[in-house]
Amino acid sequence: MIAALLVLVATAAPPPAGGCAVVEISAEGRGAHGATLVPHSAAHRLIRALDRLPAWARTSEPPRRQRIVALTAAGAVNVIAPRATALVEVSLDGDGSDAEAVLRELRAALGPDVEATLAARPCGAAGNAADGAGADPR
């Protein structure tokens, strides 16, 4: 018998030069029981918008770093949530004073199916798996 062990280790990425902003991206849709067909659910809308993030980050001037640090939707497997939300850390220039301009660019890139706002949460706050919180120290 062959046994294998897979260990996933989250590593903390260094903060971007100039800092970053946390953007909350959310989508609304019809909530329903999980057995109901809802092709344009909040989660589907959010996923389609988040799929546009890498292209936006690459083509932005200057290119931006972005990382999705949290996703929330339904709290149970048999529920289609009426709202889905992602928190995304986005790099900023210099002193970070360009946050509103970056937010406008991001909104245009994500499309009309989602809302994007600056979150009142600092980048790299404790508790993110992406920041290494709770990571295996090996």
PDB file of C-alpha atoms in Angstrom:
ATOM      1  CA  MET A   1       0.000   0.000   0.000  1.00  0.00           C
ATOM      2  CA  ILE A   2       1.324   3.420  -0.958  1.00  0.00           C
ATOM      3  CA  ALA A   3       0.372   6.421   1.124  1.00  0.00           C
ATOM      4  CA  ALA A   4       0.871  10.029   0.174  1.00  0.00           C
ATOM      5  CA  LEU A   5       0.667  13.182   2.214  1.00  0.00           C
ATOM      6  CA  LEU A   6       0.008  16.534   0.614  1.00  0.00           C
ATOM      7  CA  VAL A   7       0.738  19.610   2.705  1.00  0.00           C
ATOM      8  CA  LEU A   8      -0.359  23.002   1.417  1.00  0.00           C
ATOM      9  CA  VAL A   9       1.561  25.887   2.905  1.00  0.00           C
ATOM     10  CA  ALA A  10       0.321  29.458   2.546  1.00  0.00           C
ATOM     11  CA  THR A  11       3.150  31.941   2.236  1.00  0.00           C
ATOM     12  CA  ALA A  12       2.974  35.639   2.866  1.00  0.00           C
ATOM     13  CA  ALA A  13       3.647  37.724  -0.224  1.00  0.00           C
ATOM     14  CA  PRO A  14       5.507  40.956   0.420  1.00  0.00           C
ATOM     15  CA  PRO A  15       3.262  44.021   0.339  1.00  0.00           C
ATOM     16  CA  PRO A  16       3.429  45.920  -2.948  1.00  0.00           C
ATOM     17  CA  ALA A  17       5.552  49.083  -3.044  1.00  0.00           C
ATOM     18  CA  GLY A  18       3.249  51.994  -2.323  1.00  0.00           C
ATOM     19  CA  GLY A  19       0.867  49.840  -0.361  1.00  0.00           C
ATOM     20  CA  CYS A  20      -2.454  48.414  -1.316  1.00  0.00           C
ATOM     21  CA  ALA A  21      -6.174  48.817  -0.943  1.00  0.00           C
ATOM     22  CA  VAL A  22      -8.773  46.221  -0.069  1.00  0.00           C
ATOM     23  CA  VAL A  23     -11.688  46.302  -2.480  1.00  0.00           C
ATOM     24  CA  GLU A  24     -14.984  44.605  -1.656  1.00  0.00           C
ATOM     25  CA  ILE A  25     -16.615  43.275  -4.812  1.00  0.00           C
ATOM     26  CA  SER A  26     -20.204  42.105  -4.446  1.00  0.00           C
ATOM     27  CA  ALA A  27     -22.993  40.773  -6.610  1.00  0.00           C
ATOM     28  CA  GLU A  28     -26.712  40.480  -5.981  1.00  0.00           C
ATOM     29  CA  GLY A  29     -29.066  37.846  -7.340  1.00  0.00           C
ATOM     30  CA  ARG A  30     -32.118  35.803  -6.563  1.00  0.00           C
ATOM     31  CA  GLY A  31     -31.742  33.578  -3.539  1.00  0.00           C
ATOM     32  CA  ALA A  32     -33.269  30.126  -3.716  1.00  0.00           C
ATOM     33  CA  HIS A  33     -33.113  26.552  -2.525  1.00  0.00           C
ATOM     34  CA  GLY A  34     -30.159  24.642  -3.960  1.00  0.00           C
ATOM     35  CA  ALA A  35     -32.456  22.439  -6.067  1.00  0.00           C
ATOM     36  CA  THR A  36     -33.617  25.501  -8.032  1.00  0.00           C
ATOM     37  CA  LEU A  37     -31.958  26.442 -11.325  1.00  0.00           C
ATOM     38  CA  VAL A  38     -30.636  30.011 -11.005  1.00  0.00           C
ATOM     39  CA  PRO A  39     -28.106  30.543 -13.843  1.00  0.00           C
ATOM     40  CA  HIS A  40     -27.560  34.222 -13.021  1.00  0.00           C
ATOM     41  CA  SER A  41     -27.103  33.828  -9.288  1.00  0.00           C
ATOM     42  CA  ALA A  42     -25.037  36.245  -7.229  1.00  0.00           C
ATOM     43  CA  ALA A  43     -22.192  33.714  -7.072  1.00  0.00           C
ATOM     44  CA  HIS A  44     -22.186  33.258 -10.863  1.00  0.00           C
ATOM     45  CA  ARG A  45     -22.116  37.031 -11.407  1.00  0.00           C
ATOM     46  CA  LEU A  46     -19.265  37.446  -8.939  1.00  0.00           C
ATOM     47  CA  ILE A  47     -17.237  34.614 -10.481  1.00  0.00           C
ATOM     48  CA  ARG A  48     -17.600  36.089 -13.979  1.00  0.00           C
ATOM     49  CA  ALA A  49     -16.412  39.478 -12.700  1.00  0.00           C
ATOM     50  CA  LEU A  50     -13.469  38.012 -10.755  1.00  0.00           C
ATOM     51  CA  ASP A  51     -12.393  36.179 -13.903  1.00  0.00           C
ATOM     52  CA  ARG A  52     -11.662  39.621 -15.411  1.00  0.00           C
ATOM     53  CA  LEU A  53      -9.210  40.589 -12.630  1.00  0.00           C
ATOM     54  CA  PRO A  54      -5.985  39.156 -14.136  1.00  0.00           C
ATOM     55  CA  ALA A  55      -6.478  40.892 -17.506  1.00  0.00           C
ATOM     56  CA  TRP A  56      -7.229  44.200 -15.769  1.00  0.00           C
ATOM     57  CA  ALA A  57      -4.170  43.879 -13.527  1.00  0.00           C
ATOM     58  CA  ARG A  58      -1.901  43.078 -16.496  1.00  0.00           C
ATOM     59  CA  THR A  59      -3.142  45.892 -18.754  1.00  0.00           C
ATOM     60  CA  SER A  60      -3.467  48.582 -16.071  1.00  0.00           C
ATOM     61  CA  GLU A  61      -0.871  51.351 -16.234  1.00  0.00           C
ATOM     62  CA  PRO A  62       1.182  50.648 -14.240  1.00  0.00           C
ATOM     63  CA  PRO A  63       0.426  46.911 -14.031  1.00  0.00           C
ATOM     64  CA  ARG A  64      -1.261  46.060 -10.719  1.00  0.00           C
ATOM     65  CA  ARG A  65      -0.867  43.165  -8.351  1.00  0.00           C
ATOM     66  CA  GLN A  66      -4.112  41.723  -7.116  1.00  0.00           C
ATOM     67  CA  ARG A  67      -5.103  38.792  -4.984  1.00  0.00           C
ATOM     68  CA  ILE A  68      -8.439  37.485  -3.841  1.00  0.00           C
ATOM     69  CA  VAL A  69      -8.211  37.072  -0.075  1.00  0.00           C
ATOM     70  CA  ALA A  70     -11.790  36.163   0.875  1.00  0.00           C
ATOM     71  CA  LEU A  71     -14.992  34.860  -0.705  1.00  0.00           C
ATOM     72  CA  THR A  72     -18.416  34.588   0.919  1.00  0.00           C
ATOM     73  CA  ALA A  73     -21.847  33.513  -0.288  1.00  0.00           C
ATOM     74  CA  ALA A  74     -24.293  30.969   1.111  1.00  0.00           C
ATOM     75  CA  GLY A  75     -23.651  29.433   4.482  1.00  0.00           C
ATOM     76  CA  ALA A  76     -25.076  26.036   3.512  1.00  0.00           C
ATOM     77  CA  VAL A  77     -24.644  23.682   0.570  1.00  0.00           C
ATOM     78  CA  ASN A  78     -28.345  23.637  -0.306  1.00  0.00           C
ATOM     79  CA  VAL A  79     -28.769  27.423  -0.525  1.00  0.00           C
ATOM     80  CA  ILE A  80     -28.279  29.753  -3.483  1.00  0.00           C
ATOM     81  CA  ALA A  81     -27.210  32.990  -1.821  1.00  0.00           C
ATOM     82  CA  PRO A  82     -28.836  36.295  -2.790  1.00  0.00           C
ATOM     83  CA  ARG A  83     -25.453  38.013  -2.295  1.00  0.00           C
ATOM     84  CA  ALA A  84     -21.857  36.957  -2.941  1.00  0.00           C
ATOM     85  CA  THR A  85     -18.802  38.967  -1.903  1.00  0.00           C
ATOM     86  CA  ALA A  86     -15.054  38.892  -2.504  1.00  0.00           C
ATOM     87  CA  LEU A  87     -12.295  40.881  -0.831  1.00  0.00           C
ATOM     88  CA  VAL A  88      -9.434  41.681  -3.184  1.00  0.00           C
ATOM     89  CA  GLU A  89      -6.129  43.326  -2.302  1.00  0.00           C
ATOM     90  CA  VAL A  90      -4.943  45.638  -5.090  1.00  0.00           C
ATOM     91  CA  SER A  91      -1.545  47.333  -5.302  1.00  0.00           C
ATOM     92  CA  LEU A  92      -1.348  51.132  -5.293  1.00  0.00           C
ATOM     93  CA  ASP A  93       1.295  53.605  -6.457  1.00  0.00           C
ATOM     94  CA  GLY A  94       3.678  55.549  -4.231  1.00  0.00           C
ATOM     95  CA  ASP A  95       1.846  56.885  -1.212  1.00  0.00           C
ATOM     96  CA  GLY A  96      -1.408  55.113  -2.073  1.00  0.00           C
ATOM     97  CA  SER A  97      -3.240  58.327  -2.948  1.00  0.00           C
ATOM     98  CA  ASP A  98      -4.456  56.781  -6.219  1.00  0.00           C
ATOM     99  CA  ALA A  99      -6.946  54.418  -4.520  1.00  0.00           C
ATOM    100  CA  GLU A 100     -10.048  56.165  -5.912  1.00  0.00           C
ATOM    101  CA  ALA A 101      -8.612  56.229  -9.459  1.00  0.00           C
ATOM    102  CA  VAL A 102      -7.719  52.535  -9.241  1.00  0.00           C
ATOM    103  CA  LEU A 103     -11.223  51.792  -7.968  1.00  0.00           C
ATOM    104  CA  ARG A 104     -12.765  53.592 -10.977  1.00  0.00           C
ATOM    105  CA  GLU A 105     -10.569  51.560 -13.371  1.00  0.00           C
ATOM    106  CA  LEU A 106     -11.464  48.352 -11.602  1.00  0.00           C
ATOM    107  CA  ARG A 107     -15.207  49.080 -11.695  1.00  0.00           C
ATOM    108  CA  ALA A 108     -15.026  49.646 -15.459  1.00  0.00           C
ATOM    109  CA  ALA A 109     -13.125  46.381 -15.953  1.00  0.00           C
ATOM    110  CA  LEU A 110     -15.418  44.270 -13.767  1.00  0.00           C
ATOM    111  CA  GLY A 111     -18.601  45.315 -15.543  1.00  0.00           C
ATOM    112  CA  PRO A 112     -22.089  46.346 -14.441  1.00  0.00           C
ATOM    113  CA  ASP A 113     -23.110  43.091 -12.713  1.00  0.00           C
ATOM    114  CA  VAL A 114     -21.077  43.811  -9.570  1.00  0.00           C
ATOM    115  CA  GLU A 115     -20.378  46.656  -7.164  1.00  0.00           C
ATOM    116  CA  ALA A 116     -16.872  47.531  -5.996  1.00  0.00           C
ATOM    117  CA  THR A 117     -16.099  49.667  -2.946  1.00  0.00           C
ATOM    118  CA  LEU A 118     -13.016  50.377  -0.861  1.00  0.00           C
ATOM    119  CA  ALA A 119     -13.259  48.247   2.256  1.00  0.00           C
ATOM    120  CA  ALA A 120     -12.500  49.666   5.683  1.00  0.00           C
ATOM    121  CA  ARG A 121      -9.972  46.883   6.275  1.00  0.00           C
ATOM    122  CA  PRO A 122      -6.194  47.288   5.996  1.00  0.00           C
ATOM    123  CA  CYS A 123      -4.226  45.148   3.579  1.00  0.00           C
ATOM    124  CA  GLY A 124      -2.518  42.180   5.132  1.00  0.00           C
ATOM    125  CA  ALA A 125      -4.740  42.196   8.223  1.00  0.00           C
ATOM    126  CA  ALA A 126      -4.268  39.163  10.426  1.00  0.00           C
ATOM    127  CA  GLY A 127      -6.508  36.256   9.654  1.00  0.00           C
ATOM    128  CA  ASN A 128      -5.997  35.960   5.900  1.00  0.00           C
ATOM    129  CA  ALA A 129      -4.806  32.586   4.664  1.00  0.00           C
ATOM    130  CA  ALA A 130      -3.105  34.528   1.871  1.00  0.00           C
ATOM    131  CA  ASP A 131      -1.058  36.384   4.473  1.00  0.00           C
ATOM    132  CA  GLY A 132       0.160  33.167   6.033  1.00  0.00           C
ATOM    133  CA  ALA A 133      -2.098  33.310   9.098  1.00  0.00           C
ATOM    134  CA  GLY A 134      -2.692  29.780  10.250  1.00  0.00           C
ATOM    135  CA  ALA A 135      -0.159  28.428   7.772  1.00  0.00           C
ATOM    136  CA  ASP A 136       1.920  25.372   8.528  1.00  0.00           C
ATOM    137  CA  PRO A 137       5.234  26.827   9.808  1.00  0.00           C
ATOM    138  CA  ARG A 138       7.353  24.060   8.215  1.00  0.00           C
TER     139      ARG A 138
END
